XYZ file of C-alpha atoms in Angstrom:
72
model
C -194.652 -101.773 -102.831
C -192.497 -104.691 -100.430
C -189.454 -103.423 -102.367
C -189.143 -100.136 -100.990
C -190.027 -100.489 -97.066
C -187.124 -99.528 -94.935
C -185.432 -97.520 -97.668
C -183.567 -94.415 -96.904
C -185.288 -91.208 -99.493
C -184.358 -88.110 -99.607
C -185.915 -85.042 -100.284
C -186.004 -81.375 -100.125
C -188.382 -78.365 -98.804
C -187.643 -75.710 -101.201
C -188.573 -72.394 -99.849
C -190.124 -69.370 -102.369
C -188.243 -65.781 -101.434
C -191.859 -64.832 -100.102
C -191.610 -67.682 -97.810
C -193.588 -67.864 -95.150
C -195.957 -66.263 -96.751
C -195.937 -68.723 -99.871
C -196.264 -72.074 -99.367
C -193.011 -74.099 -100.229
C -192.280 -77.074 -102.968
C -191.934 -80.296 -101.661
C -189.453 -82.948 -103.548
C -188.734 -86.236 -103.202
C -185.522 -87.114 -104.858
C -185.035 -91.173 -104.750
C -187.349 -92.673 -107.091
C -189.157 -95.076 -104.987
C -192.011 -96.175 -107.442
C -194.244 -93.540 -105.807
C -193.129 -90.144 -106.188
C -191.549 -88.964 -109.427
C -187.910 -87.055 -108.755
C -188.560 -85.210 -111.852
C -191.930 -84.069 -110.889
C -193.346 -81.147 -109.378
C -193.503 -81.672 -105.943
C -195.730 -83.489 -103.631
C -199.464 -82.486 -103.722
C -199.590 -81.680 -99.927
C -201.342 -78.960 -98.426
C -198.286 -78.145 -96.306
C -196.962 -77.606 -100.226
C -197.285 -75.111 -102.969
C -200.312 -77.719 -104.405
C -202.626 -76.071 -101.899
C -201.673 -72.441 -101.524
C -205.032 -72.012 -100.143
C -204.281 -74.104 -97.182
C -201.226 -72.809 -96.429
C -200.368 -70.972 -93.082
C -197.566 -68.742 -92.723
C -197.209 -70.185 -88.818
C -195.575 -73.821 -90.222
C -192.096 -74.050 -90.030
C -189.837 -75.777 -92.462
C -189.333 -78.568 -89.329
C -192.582 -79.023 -88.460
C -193.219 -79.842 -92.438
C -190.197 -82.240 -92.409
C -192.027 -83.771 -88.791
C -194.756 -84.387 -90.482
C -193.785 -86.056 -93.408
C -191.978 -88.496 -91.414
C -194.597 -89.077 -89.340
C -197.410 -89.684 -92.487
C -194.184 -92.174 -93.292
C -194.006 -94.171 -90.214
């Protein structure tokens, strides 16, 4: 929706102990009328949704590159 573009969101990568070899949960804390805070996570298949797609090769950076890039 209009009322959310060029809002500031945060968010967090949370990272399993087996990380990298288990995918990690991604959160998006500031309600912005698409994402619930209070969710799970993001169905992503960077994310622990998709452990199937996972690769132990992404980097917690890359992730967060990504998601601002899908943003943008």
């Amino acid at each position: 929706p209009k009322e959310y573009e060029g809002g500031f969101y945060l968010g967090k990568i949370i990272c399993p102990p087996e990380y990298p070899a288990k995918a990690p949960n991604i959160r998006i804390i500031t309600e912005n009328g698409q994402f619930n805070p209070k969710g799970e996570g993001i169905c992503l298949s960077v994310s622990n949704f998709h452990p199937e797609s996972w690769n132990p090769a992404w980097k917690v950076s890359q992730i967060a590159v990504g998601l601002v890039s899908f943003w943008n």
